[in-house]
Amino acid sequence: MGKNGRESSQTTPASDPEVVRAAAARGRLRMWSAVAAAVLVGGTIAAVFAAEAVAGSNADQSRRQFTATAAAVTSTLQLAIQHENDLVVNEAALVADNPTITNAGFVRWASSVHAYERYPELLTLGAVVVVPASQLTAFAARAVQDPVGPLGPGGSFDVQPPGARPFYCLVLASSARSTALLPPAATDYCAGSLGPAILAARDSGTSAYLPLKLGKSDLFALETPVYQGGVVPATLEGRRQAFVAWVGTLVTPKVVLDRALAGHSNVAVSMHYQDRASEATFRSGSAPHGARSVTTSLHNGWTITTVGAVSAGGVLATGAALGLLLAGIALSALLGALVLVLASGRVRALRLVEEKTGELHHQALHDALTGLPNRALITDRIEQLLARNRRNGTSGSALYVDLDEFKNVNDTLGHEAGDRLLQAVAARLTASLRDADTIGRMGGDEFVVLIDGVSLQSAPELVAERILEVMRRPF
């Protein structure tokens, strides 16, 4: 033991209990800091995987939904096209059976089949025939009596565009949702932009879908050739000889397309028709940039393309996945902070317990007034001194010191002065001894000095003289 009862020469800084406790506390704090960091990193990684899983699931679901939407849109349009064809088939059968049908009769038929009620997209119905130049006068007289559309000035039938031609393609009969949609009765369709397409349809025996522009509206006309007996001849010459008329419809495709898109937001659709004689494309709806498309061929000249938004599958592009990622990181940070707070609190609590335990241990072995070892510690130190000297073959010594007339100090100056005197005596005794020696208070004014090993410098007599010398100086 050294001065004031602390170990000195026998104790290194590395083995100082306070140093050891501080190092242990720092080690525990580092360990729990590593645990908190592991919680944060692990939670973040788990959040990333969970967010990616959610984003992937959303992307798969989005793709499935888009595929189902595209199938529903295509099915609706396919039914609409079939529906239109059914009407044209009935119209063709009517004209094939009645190649000289009157316009009034045709209008009655359209009304009887409720054409405009059943087909909201339908604008006009009609039949166009080829009129040789030699029969134009007779056809004109018939048209004036039963007009299929507006006549010229004074009720005249003047072919438009004017001019002499070998034959004319004129309307035999027509019906319209509104009379304003009826073209002039004397319009020659073979002399206009539709001429090549409808003549090619006659020669090929297939229907022609032709795009038209009426004001700001995109329309399409379906023109189907009709042959005698309702059968398409096998040869070109046979088809020309058996040709009766073209039956056709004028349709607003937007009505059909909008009906197909009903209930599907952020989706666009286009209908494309192409054969040897004609080509037409109709579009409706709007889709975001970079949307995915699905194209379906109906194997009858029609191709349906559906365009719609599909989730990219990225975490940052998916709101739910991004929210899960941020929530996971925040929760991980919170748990890491909680672990760190609890761990640091535990470390502080353990350090406090150790400090209090050390204080209690110190108080149990040291005098409360002077801080010197008390009787219990002195007894332990004596046993250690004897054992050490037996082991080393040396001799130790013990000096007994007490203060004469100390009671008078307490009686005359008071106990506070007596306590201060005892503290001063302890300080002088401690200063006069080596670090290897021990001084303790046995109680009252009684002190014990333990001298470890006997040498010239540490002979008990010399130590006693040094103690008496320092004690003679006034307090």
CSV table of C-alpha atoms in Angstrom, one decimal:
chain,number,residue,atom,x,y,z
A,1,MET,CA,0.0,0.0,0.0
A,2,GLY,CA,1.2,3.5,-0.7
A,3,LYS,CA,0.4,6.9,0.7
A,4,ASN,CA,-3.2,7.2,2.1
A,5,GLY,CA,-3.5,3.5,1.9
A,6,ARG,CA,-3.4,3.3,-2.0
A,7,GLU,CA,-1.3,0.7,-3.8
A,8,SER,CA,1.6,2.3,-5.6
A,9,SER,CA,4.8,0.4,-6.3
A,10,GLN,CA,2.9,-2.9,-6.6
A,11,THR,CA,0.2,-1.5,-8.9
A,12,THR,CA,0.6,-0.4,-12.5
A,13,PRO,CA,-1.8,2.0,-14.3
A,14,ALA,CA,-2.9,-0.9,-16.5
A,15,SER,CA,-4.1,-2.8,-13.5
A,16,ASP,CA,-5.7,0.1,-11.7
A,17,PRO,CA,-9.3,-0.9,-11.0
A,18,GLU,CA,-10.6,2.4,-12.2
A,19,VAL,CA,-8.7,2.1,-15.5
A,20,VAL,CA,-9.8,-1.5,-15.9
A,21,ARG,CA,-13.4,-0.5,-15.2
A,22,ALA,CA,-13.2,2.4,-17.6
A,23,ALA,CA,-11.7,0.1,-20.3
A,24,ALA,CA,-14.5,-2.4,-19.7
A,25,ALA,CA,-17.2,0.2,-20.0
A,26,ARG,CA,-15.7,1.5,-23.2
A,27,GLY,CA,-15.6,-2.1,-24.5
A,28,ARG,CA,-19.2,-2.7,-23.6
A,29,LEU,CA,-20.2,0.6,-25.2
A,30,ARG,CA,-18.3,-0.3,-28.4
A,31,MET,CA,-20.0,-3.7,-28.4
A,32,TRP,CA,-23.5,-2.2,-28.1
A,33,SER,CA,-22.6,0.5,-30.7
A,34,ALA,CA,-21.7,-2.4,-33.1
A,35,VAL,CA,-25.0,-4.1,-32.2
A,36,ALA,CA,-26.9,-0.8,-32.9
A,37,ALA,CA,-25.1,-0.4,-36.2
A,38,ALA,CA,-25.9,-4.0,-37.1
A,39,VAL,CA,-29.6,-3.4,-36.3
A,40,LEU,CA,-29.5,-0.3,-38.6
A,41,VAL,CA,-27.7,-2.0,-41.5
A,42,GLY,CA,-29.7,-5.3,-41.2
A,43,GLY,CA,-33.0,-3.4,-40.9
A,44,THR,CA,-32.0,-1.3,-43.9
A,45,ILE,CA,-31.1,-4.4,-46.0
A,46,ALA,CA,-34.3,-6.1,-45.0
A,47,ALA,CA,-36.3,-3.0,-45.9
A,48,VAL,CA,-34.5,-2.9,-49.3
A,49,PHE,CA,-35.4,-6.5,-50.0
A,50,ALA,CA,-38.9,-6.0,-48.8
A,51,ALA,CA,-39.3,-2.9,-51.0
A,52,GLU,CA,-37.9,-4.7,-54.0
A,53,ALA,CA,-40.3,-7.6,-53.4
A,54,VAL,CA,-43.3,-5.2,-53.2
A,55,ALA,CA,-42.1,-3.3,-56.3
A,56,GLY,CA,-41.7,-6.6,-58.2
A,57,SER,CA,-45.1,-7.8,-57.0
A,58,ASN,CA,-46.7,-4.5,-58.1
A,59,ALA,CA,-45.0,-4.7,-61.4
A,60,ASP,CA,-46.3,-8.3,-62.0
A,61,GLN,CA,-49.8,-7.3,-60.9
A,62,SER,CA,-49.6,-4.2,-63.2
A,63,ARG,CA,-48.5,-6.4,-66.2
A,64,ARG,CA,-51.3,-8.9,-65.5
A,65,GLN,CA,-53.9,-6.1,-65.2
A,66,PHE,CA,-52.6,-4.5,-68.4
A,67,THR,CA,-52.8,-7.8,-70.2
A,68,ALA,CA,-56.3,-8.4,-69.0
A,69,THR,CA,-57.2,-4.8,-70.0
A,70,ALA,CA,-55.8,-5.3,-73.5
A,71,ALA,CA,-57.7,-8.5,-73.9
A,72,ALA,CA,-60.9,-6.9,-72.8
A,73,VAL,CA,-60.4,-4.0,-75.2
A,74,THR,CA,-59.6,-6.2,-78.1
A,75,SER,CA,-62.6,-8.5,-77.4
A,76,THR,CA,-64.9,-5.5,-77.3
A,77,LEU,CA,-63.6,-4.1,-80.6
A,78,GLN,CA,-63.7,-7.6,-82.2
A,79,LEU,CA,-67.3,-7.9,-81.2
A,80,ALA,CA,-68.0,-4.4,-82.6
A,81,ILE,CA,-66.4,-5.3,-85.9
A,82,GLN,CA,-68.3,-8.5,-86.1
A,83,HIS,CA,-71.5,-6.6,-85.2
A,84,GLU,CA,-70.8,-4.2,-88.1
A,85,ASN,CA,-70.2,-7.1,-90.4
A,86,ASP,CA,-73.5,-8.7,-89.4
A,87,LEU,CA,-75.3,-5.5,-90.4
A,88,VAL,CA,-73.5,-5.4,-93.7
A,89,VAL,CA,-74.3,-9.1,-94.4
A,90,ASN,CA,-78.0,-8.4,-93.8
A,91,GLU,CA,-77.8,-5.3,-96.0
A,92,ALA,CA,-76.0,-7.3,-98.8
A,93,ALA,CA,-78.7,-10.0,-98.7
A,94,LEU,CA,-81.4,-7.3,-99.0
A,95,VAL,CA,-79.7,-5.8,-102.1
A,96,ALA,CA,-78.8,-9.2,-103.6
A,97,ASP,CA,-82.5,-10.2,-103.4
A,98,ASN,CA,-83.7,-6.7,-104.5
A,99,PRO,CA,-81.2,-5.2,-107.0
A,100,THR,CA,-83.7,-2.5,-108.0
A,101,ILE,CA,-84.9,-1.7,-104.5
A,102,THR,CA,-86.3,1.8,-104.1
A,103,ASN,CA,-84.8,4.3,-101.7
A,104,ALA,CA,-88.1,4.4,-99.7
A,105,GLY,CA,-88.0,0.6,-99.4
A,106,PHE,CA,-84.4,0.7,-98.2
A,107,VAL,CA,-85.3,3.3,-95.6
A,108,ARG,CA,-88.2,1.2,-94.4
A,109,TRP,CA,-85.8,-1.8,-94.0
A,110,ALA,CA,-83.3,0.2,-92.0
A,111,SER,CA,-86.0,1.4,-89.7
A,112,SER,CA,-87.4,-2.2,-89.3
A,113,VAL,CA,-84.1,-3.6,-88.2
A,114,HIS,CA,-83.6,-0.6,-85.8
A,115,ALA,CA,-80.2,0.0,-87.3
A,116,TYR,CA,-79.4,3.3,-85.7
A,117,GLU,CA,-80.7,2.2,-82.3
A,118,ARG,CA,-78.6,-1.0,-82.3
A,119,TYR,CA,-75.5,0.6,-83.7
A,120,PRO,CA,-74.7,4.0,-82.0
A,121,GLU,CA,-71.6,4.4,-84.1
A,122,LEU,CA,-73.6,4.1,-87.4
A,123,LEU,CA,-74.1,7.3,-89.5
A,124,THR,CA,-75.3,6.1,-92.9
A,125,LEU,CA,-76.3,3.0,-94.8
A,126,GLY,CA,-76.4,2.7,-98.6
A,127,ALA,CA,-76.0,0.8,-101.8
A,128,VAL,CA,-73.9,2.0,-104.7
A,129,VAL,CA,-74.3,0.6,-108.2
A,130,VAL,CA,-72.4,0.9,-111.5
A,131,VAL,CA,-74.4,2.9,-114.0
A,132,PRO,CA,-73.2,2.7,-117.7
A,133,ALA,CA,-73.3,6.0,-119.5
A,134,SER,CA,-76.1,4.6,-121.7
A,135,GLN,CA,-78.4,4.2,-118.6
A,136,LEU,CA,-77.6,7.4,-116.9
A,137,THR,CA,-80.7,9.2,-118.1
A,138,ALA,CA,-83.1,6.5,-116.9
A,139,PHE,CA,-81.2,6.3,-113.5
A,140,ALA,CA,-81.4,10.1,-113.2
A,141,ALA,CA,-85.2,10.1,-113.8
A,142,ARG,CA,-85.6,7.4,-111.1
A,143,ALA,CA,-83.4,9.3,-108.6
A,144,VAL,CA,-85.4,12.5,-109.1
A,145,GLN,CA,-88.6,10.7,-108.3
A,146,ASP,CA,-87.1,8.9,-105.3
A,147,PRO,CA,-84.0,11.0,-104.3
A,148,VAL,CA,-81.4,9.4,-102.1
A,149,GLY,CA,-79.9,12.7,-101.1
A,150,PRO,CA,-80.0,16.4,-102.0
A,151,LEU,CA,-80.6,17.2,-105.7
A,152,GLY,CA,-79.1,20.0,-107.8
A,153,PRO,CA,-80.7,23.4,-108.4
A,154,GLY,CA,-84.4,23.1,-109.4
A,155,GLY,CA,-84.4,19.4,-108.5
A,156,SER,CA,-82.0,18.5,-111.2
A,157,PHE,CA,-79.7,15.4,-111.2
A,158,ASP,CA,-76.3,16.7,-112.2
A,159,VAL,CA,-73.5,14.2,-111.8
A,160,GLN,CA,-70.7,15.4,-109.5
A,161,PRO,CA,-68.0,15.8,-110.5
A,162,PRO,CA,-69.3,16.7,-114.0
A,163,GLY,CA,-68.0,15.1,-117.1
A,164,ALA,CA,-68.7,12.3,-119.6
A,165,ARG,CA,-67.4,8.9,-118.5
A,166,PRO,CA,-68.0,5.3,-119.6
A,167,PHE,CA,-69.8,4.5,-116.3
A,168,TYR,CA,-70.7,6.1,-113.0
A,169,CYS,CA,-70.9,4.8,-109.5
A,170,LEU,CA,-74.1,6.3,-108.0
A,171,VAL,CA,-76.1,5.7,-104.9
A,172,LEU,CA,-79.1,3.3,-105.5
A,173,ALA,CA,-80.5,3.7,-102.0
A,174,SER,CA,-79.4,5.3,-98.7
A,175,SER,CA,-80.5,5.9,-95.1
A,176,ALA,CA,-78.9,8.3,-92.6
A,177,ARG,CA,-79.1,9.0,-88.9
A,178,SER,CA,-79.6,12.7,-90.0
A,179,THR,CA,-80.5,14.0,-93.4
A,180,ALA,CA,-77.6,16.4,-93.0
A,181,LEU,CA,-75.2,13.5,-93.4
A,182,LEU,CA,-76.6,12.5,-96.9
A,183,PRO,CA,-74.2,13.4,-99.7
A,184,PRO,CA,-75.6,14.9,-103.0
A,185,ALA,CA,-77.7,12.3,-104.8
A,186,ALA,CA,-75.7,12.6,-108.0
A,187,THR,CA,-72.2,12.0,-106.5
A,188,ASP,CA,-70.1,9.7,-108.6
A,189,TYR,CA,-68.0,7.7,-106.2
A,190,CYS,CA,-65.8,6.1,-108.8
A,191,ALA,CA,-64.6,9.6,-110.0
A,192,GLY,CA,-63.6,10.6,-106.4
A,193,SER,CA,-60.9,9.5,-104.0
A,194,LEU,CA,-62.8,6.3,-103.1
A,195,GLY,CA,-63.0,5.1,-106.7
A,196,PRO,CA,-59.9,3.0,-107.0
A,197,ALA,CA,-60.5,1.3,-103.6
A,198,ILE,CA,-64.1,0.3,-104.2
A,199,LEU,CA,-63.4,-0.9,-107.8
A,200,ALA,CA,-60.5,-3.0,-106.3
A,201,ALA,CA,-63.0,-4.4,-103.8
A,202,ARG,CA,-65.4,-5.3,-106.6
A,203,ASP,CA,-62.6,-7.1,-108.5
A,204,SER,CA,-61.2,-8.9,-105.4
A,205,GLY,CA,-64.5,-9.8,-103.8
A,206,THR,CA,-63.4,-8.5,-100.4
A,207,SER,CA,-64.7,-5.6,-98.3
A,208,ALA,CA,-62.9,-2.3,-98.1
A,209,TYR,CA,-62.5,-0.2,-95.0
A,210,LEU,CA,-61.8,3.4,-96.1
A,211,PRO,CA,-60.9,6.3,-93.8
A,212,LEU,CA,-62.9,9.5,-94.3
A,213,LYS,CA,-62.7,13.0,-92.9
A,214,LEU,CA,-66.0,14.8,-92.1
A,215,GLY,CA,-65.3,18.1,-90.6
A,216,LYS,CA,-63.1,17.4,-87.6
A,217,SER,CA,-64.4,13.8,-87.2
A,218,ASP,CA,-62.4,10.8,-88.4
A,219,LEU,CA,-64.8,8.3,-90.0
A,220,PHE,CA,-64.5,5.0,-91.9
A,221,ALA,CA,-66.6,3.6,-94.6
A,222,LEU,CA,-67.1,-0.1,-95.0
A,223,GLU,CA,-67.8,-1.0,-98.7
A,224,THR,CA,-68.7,-4.6,-99.5
A,225,PRO,CA,-69.3,-5.9,-103.0
A,226,VAL,CA,-72.5,-7.9,-103.6
A,227,TYR,CA,-72.8,-10.5,-106.4
A,228,GLN,CA,-75.7,-12.3,-107.9
A,229,GLY,CA,-76.9,-15.2,-105.9
A,230,GLY,CA,-74.8,-13.9,-102.9
A,231,VAL,CA,-71.8,-16.0,-104.1
A,232,VAL,CA,-68.4,-14.5,-105.0
A,233,PRO,CA,-67.3,-15.8,-108.4
A,234,ALA,CA,-63.9,-17.4,-108.6
A,235,THR,CA,-62.6,-15.4,-111.5
A,236,LEU,CA,-62.1,-11.7,-112.1
A,237,GLU,CA,-64.3,-11.7,-115.2
A,238,GLY,CA,-66.9,-13.6,-113.4
A,239,ARG,CA,-66.9,-11.2,-110.5
A,240,ARG,CA,-67.3,-8.2,-112.9
A,241,GLN,CA,-70.2,-9.8,-114.7
A,242,ALA,CA,-72.0,-11.0,-111.5
A,243,PHE,CA,-71.5,-7.7,-109.7
A,244,VAL,CA,-74.7,-6.1,-108.4
A,245,ALA,CA,-73.7,-3.3,-106.1
A,246,TRP,CA,-71.6,-2.2,-103.1
A,247,VAL,CA,-73.4,-2.0,-99.8
A,248,GLY,CA,-71.7,0.1,-97.2
A,249,THR,CA,-71.9,1.8,-93.9
A,250,LEU,CA,-70.4,5.1,-92.7
A,251,VAL,CA,-69.2,4.7,-89.1
A,252,THR,CA,-67.8,6.9,-86.3
A,253,PRO,CA,-65.0,4.7,-85.0
A,254,LYS,CA,-64.5,6.9,-81.9
A,255,VAL,CA,-67.8,5.7,-80.6
A,256,VAL,CA,-66.7,2.1,-80.8
A,257,LEU,CA,-63.2,2.9,-79.4
A,258,ASP,CA,-64.6,4.9,-76.5
A,259,ARG,CA,-67.0,2.1,-75.7
A,260,ALA,CA,-64.0,-0.3,-75.6
A,261,LEU,CA,-62.0,2.0,-73.4
A,262,ALA,CA,-64.8,2.6,-70.9
A,263,GLY,CA,-63.6,1.9,-67.4
A,264,HIS,CA,-59.9,1.7,-68.5
A,265,SER,CA,-57.9,4.9,-67.5
A,266,ASN,CA,-54.5,5.8,-69.0
A,267,VAL,CA,-55.1,3.4,-71.9
A,268,ALA,CA,-55.1,4.1,-75.6
A,269,VAL,CA,-56.2,1.9,-78.5
A,270,SER,CA,-55.7,1.9,-82.2
A,271,MET,CA,-57.5,-0.1,-84.9
A,272,HIS,CA,-55.6,-0.8,-88.1
A,273,TYR,CA,-57.0,-2.4,-91.2
A,274,GLN,CA,-55.0,-3.4,-94.3
A,275,ASP,CA,-55.6,-5.5,-97.3
A,276,ARG,CA,-54.7,-5.4,-100.9
A,277,ALA,CA,-57.2,-2.6,-101.7
A,278,SER,CA,-57.3,-0.4,-98.6
A,279,GLU,CA,-55.7,0.6,-95.4
A,280,ALA,CA,-57.1,2.6,-92.5
A,281,THR,CA,-56.1,3.4,-88.9
A,282,PHE,CA,-58.3,4.8,-86.1
A,283,ARG,CA,-57.1,5.8,-82.6
A,284,SER,CA,-58.6,6.9,-79.3
A,285,GLY,CA,-57.5,7.4,-75.7
A,286,SER,CA,-54.2,8.6,-74.3
A,287,ALA,CA,-51.4,6.7,-72.5
A,288,PRO,CA,-48.4,8.1,-70.7
A,289,HIS,CA,-45.0,8.3,-72.4
A,290,GLY,CA,-43.1,5.1,-72.4
A,291,ALA,CA,-46.2,2.9,-71.9
A,292,ARG,CA,-46.3,-0.7,-72.9
A,293,SER,CA,-48.3,-1.9,-75.9
A,294,VAL,CA,-49.9,-5.2,-76.9
A,295,THR,CA,-50.9,-5.8,-80.5
A,296,THR,CA,-53.4,-8.5,-81.5
A,297,SER,CA,-54.2,-9.6,-85.1
A,298,LEU,CA,-57.8,-10.6,-85.7
A,299,HIS,CA,-56.8,-12.4,-88.9
A,300,ASN,CA,-59.4,-10.6,-91.0
A,301,GLY,CA,-57.3,-7.6,-91.9
A,302,TRP,CA,-57.8,-5.9,-88.5
A,303,THR,CA,-55.0,-5.3,-86.0
A,304,ILE,CA,-55.8,-4.0,-82.5
A,305,THR,CA,-53.0,-2.2,-80.5
A,306,THR,CA,-53.6,-1.4,-76.9
A,307,VAL,CA,-51.2,1.0,-75.1
A,308,GLY,CA,-51.2,1.4,-71.4
A,309,ALA,CA,-49.1,2.3,-68.4
A,310,VAL,CA,-47.3,-0.7,-66.7
A,311,SER,CA,-45.4,-0.3,-63.4
A,312,ALA,CA,-41.6,-0.3,-64.1
A,313,GLY,CA,-41.0,-2.5,-61.0
A,314,GLY,CA,-38.4,-0.1,-59.5
A,315,VAL,CA,-38.5,0.8,-55.8
A,316,LEU,CA,-38.3,4.5,-56.5
A,317,ALA,CA,-41.1,4.3,-59.1
A,318,THR,CA,-43.5,2.4,-56.8
A,319,GLY,CA,-45.1,4.5,-54.1
A,320,ALA,CA,-45.8,1.5,-51.8
A,321,ALA,CA,-42.3,0.1,-52.2
A,322,LEU,CA,-40.7,3.5,-51.6
A,323,GLY,CA,-42.9,4.1,-48.5
A,324,LEU,CA,-42.0,0.6,-47.2
A,325,LEU,CA,-38.3,1.3,-47.8
A,326,LEU,CA,-38.3,4.7,-46.0
A,327,ALA,CA,-40.4,3.3,-43.1
A,328,GLY,CA,-38.0,0.3,-42.8
A,329,ILE,CA,-35.0,2.6,-42.7
A,330,ALA,CA,-36.6,4.9,-40.2
A,331,LEU,CA,-37.7,1.9,-38.0
A,332,SER,CA,-34.2,0.5,-38.2
A,333,ALA,CA,-32.7,3.8,-37.3
A,334,LEU,CA,-35.1,4.1,-34.4
A,335,LEU,CA,-34.3,0.5,-33.1
A,336,GLY,CA,-30.6,1.2,-33.5
A,337,ALA,CA,-30.9,4.4,-31.5
A,338,LEU,CA,-33.0,2.6,-28.9
A,339,VAL,CA,-30.4,-0.1,-28.6
A,340,LEU,CA,-27.7,2.5,-28.3
A,341,VAL,CA,-29.6,4.5,-25.7
A,342,LEU,CA,-30.5,1.4,-23.7
A,343,ALA,CA,-26.9,0.1,-24.0
A,344,SER,CA,-25.3,3.4,-23.0
A,345,GLY,CA,-27.8,3.6,-20.1
A,346,ARG,CA,-26.9,0.1,-19.0
A,347,VAL,CA,-23.2,0.9,-19.3
A,348,ARG,CA,-23.7,4.1,-17.2
A,349,ALA,CA,-25.7,2.1,-14.7
A,350,LEU,CA,-23.1,-0.6,-14.5
A,351,ARG,CA,-20.4,2.0,-14.2
A,352,LEU,CA,-22.4,3.7,-11.4
A,353,VAL,CA,-22.9,0.4,-9.7
A,354,GLU,CA,-19.2,-0.3,-9.9
A,355,GLU,CA,-18.3,3.1,-8.7
A,356,LYS,CA,-20.8,2.8,-5.8
A,357,THR,CA,-19.5,-0.7,-5.1
A,358,GLY,CA,-16.0,0.6,-5.1
A,359,GLU,CA,-16.9,3.4,-2.8
A,360,LEU,CA,-18.6,1.0,-0.4
A,361,HIS,CA,-15.6,-1.3,-0.6
A,362,HIS,CA,-13.3,1.7,0.1
A,363,GLN,CA,-15.5,2.9,2.9
A,364,ALA,CA,-15.5,-0.6,4.4
A,365,LEU,CA,-11.7,-0.7,4.4
A,366,HIS,CA,-10.8,2.9,5.1
A,367,ASP,CA,-11.3,5.4,7.8
A,368,ALA,CA,-14.0,7.9,6.9
A,369,LEU,CA,-12.2,10.9,8.5
A,370,THR,CA,-8.6,10.5,7.4
A,371,GLY,CA,-9.0,8.2,4.4
A,372,LEU,CA,-6.4,5.8,5.9
A,373,PRO,CA,-6.8,2.1,6.0
A,374,ASN,CA,-8.9,1.0,8.9
A,375,ARG,CA,-8.5,-1.9,11.4
A,376,ALA,CA,-9.9,-4.5,8.9
A,377,LEU,CA,-7.5,-3.4,6.1
A,378,ILE,CA,-4.5,-3.1,8.4
A,379,THR,CA,-5.2,-6.7,9.6
A,380,ASP,CA,-5.2,-7.9,6.0
A,381,ARG,CA,-2.1,-5.9,5.2
A,382,ILE,CA,-0.3,-7.4,8.2
A,383,GLU,CA,-1.1,-10.9,7.0
A,384,GLN,CA,0.2,-10.0,3.5
A,385,LEU,CA,3.3,-8.4,5.1
A,386,LEU,CA,4.1,-11.5,7.1
A,387,ALA,CA,3.6,-13.8,4.1
A,388,ARG,CA,5.7,-11.6,1.8
A,389,ASN,CA,8.6,-11.4,4.2
A,390,ARG,CA,8.5,-15.1,4.9
A,391,ARG,CA,8.7,-15.7,1.1
A,392,ASN,CA,11.4,-13.2,0.6
A,393,GLY,CA,13.4,-14.0,3.7
A,394,THR,CA,13.1,-10.4,5.0
A,395,SER,CA,11.7,-8.9,8.2
A,396,GLY,CA,8.9,-6.4,8.5
A,397,SER,CA,8.1,-4.0,11.2
A,398,ALA,CA,5.0,-2.4,12.9
A,399,LEU,CA,5.0,0.9,14.7
A,400,TYR,CA,2.2,1.9,17.1
A,401,VAL,CA,1.5,5.7,17.2
A,402,ASP,CA,-0.9,7.6,19.3
A,403,LEU,CA,-1.4,11.3,20.3
A,404,ASP,CA,-0.9,12.4,23.9
A,405,GLU,CA,-3.5,14.6,25.5
A,406,PHE,CA,-5.7,14.4,22.4
A,407,LYS,CA,-8.8,14.3,24.7
A,408,ASN,CA,-7.9,17.8,25.9
A,409,VAL,CA,-8.1,19.1,22.3
A,410,ASN,CA,-11.6,17.7,21.9
A,411,ASP,CA,-12.7,19.0,25.3
A,412,THR,CA,-11.2,22.5,25.0
A,413,LEU,CA,-11.5,23.2,21.2
A,414,GLY,CA,-14.3,20.9,20.3
A,415,HIS,CA,-14.6,17.8,18.2
A,416,GLU,CA,-14.4,19.7,14.9
A,417,ALA,CA,-10.9,20.9,15.8
A,418,GLY,CA,-10.0,17.4,16.9
A,419,ASP,CA,-11.1,16.0,13.6
A,420,ARG,CA,-9.0,18.6,11.7
A,421,LEU,CA,-6.0,17.7,13.9
A,422,LEU,CA,-6.4,14.0,13.1
A,423,GLN,CA,-6.6,14.8,9.4
A,424,ALA,CA,-3.4,16.9,9.6
A,425,VAL,CA,-1.6,14.1,11.6
A,426,ALA,CA,-2.6,11.6,8.9
A,427,ALA,CA,-1.3,13.9,6.2
A,428,ARG,CA,2.1,14.3,8.0
A,429,LEU,CA,2.5,10.6,8.7
A,430,THR,CA,1.7,9.8,5.1
A,431,ALA,CA,4.2,12.3,3.8
A,432,SER,CA,7.0,11.0,6.0
A,433,LEU,CA,6.7,7.4,4.7
A,434,ARG,CA,7.7,5.5,1.6
A,435,ASP,CA,5.2,4.5,-1.0
A,436,ALA,CA,5.9,0.9,-0.1
A,437,ASP,CA,4.9,1.4,3.6
A,438,THR,CA,1.4,1.4,5.0
A,439,ILE,CA,-0.2,3.7,7.6
A,440,GLY,CA,-3.6,3.1,9.1
A,441,ARG,CA,-5.9,4.4,11.8
A,442,MET,CA,-6.9,1.9,14.4
A,443,GLY,CA,-9.4,4.3,16.0
A,444,GLY,CA,-9.5,7.5,18.1
A,445,ASP,CA,-5.9,8.9,18.1
A,446,GLU,CA,-4.2,5.6,17.5
A,447,PHE,CA,-2.3,4.9,14.2
A,448,VAL,CA,-0.2,1.9,13.0
A,449,VAL,CA,2.7,2.0,10.6
A,450,LEU,CA,3.7,-1.1,8.7
A,451,ILE,CA,7.2,-1.2,7.2
A,452,ASP,CA,7.8,-3.7,4.5
A,453,GLY,CA,11.3,-5.2,4.7
A,454,VAL,CA,14.2,-4.0,7.0
A,455,SER,CA,17.0,-2.0,5.5
A,456,LEU,CA,19.2,0.8,6.6
A,457,GLN,CA,16.7,3.3,5.2
A,458,SER,CA,13.7,1.6,6.6
A,459,ALA,CA,14.9,0.6,10.0
A,460,PRO,CA,12.1,1.0,12.5
A,461,GLU,CA,14.2,3.3,14.6
A,462,LEU,CA,14.8,5.7,11.7
A,463,VAL,CA,11.2,5.7,10.7
A,464,ALA,CA,10.2,6.4,14.3
A,465,GLU,CA,12.6,9.3,14.6
A,466,ARG,CA,11.4,10.7,11.3
A,467,ILE,CA,7.8,10.5,12.5
A,468,LEU,CA,8.6,12.2,15.8
A,469,GLU,CA,10.5,14.9,13.9
A,470,VAL,CA,7.6,15.8,11.6
A,471,MET,CA,5.2,15.6,14.5
A,472,ARG,CA,7.1,18.2,16.6
A,473,ARG,CA,6.3,21.0,14.2
A,474,PRO,CA,3.4,23.0,15.4
A,475,PHE,CA,0.0,22.4,13.9
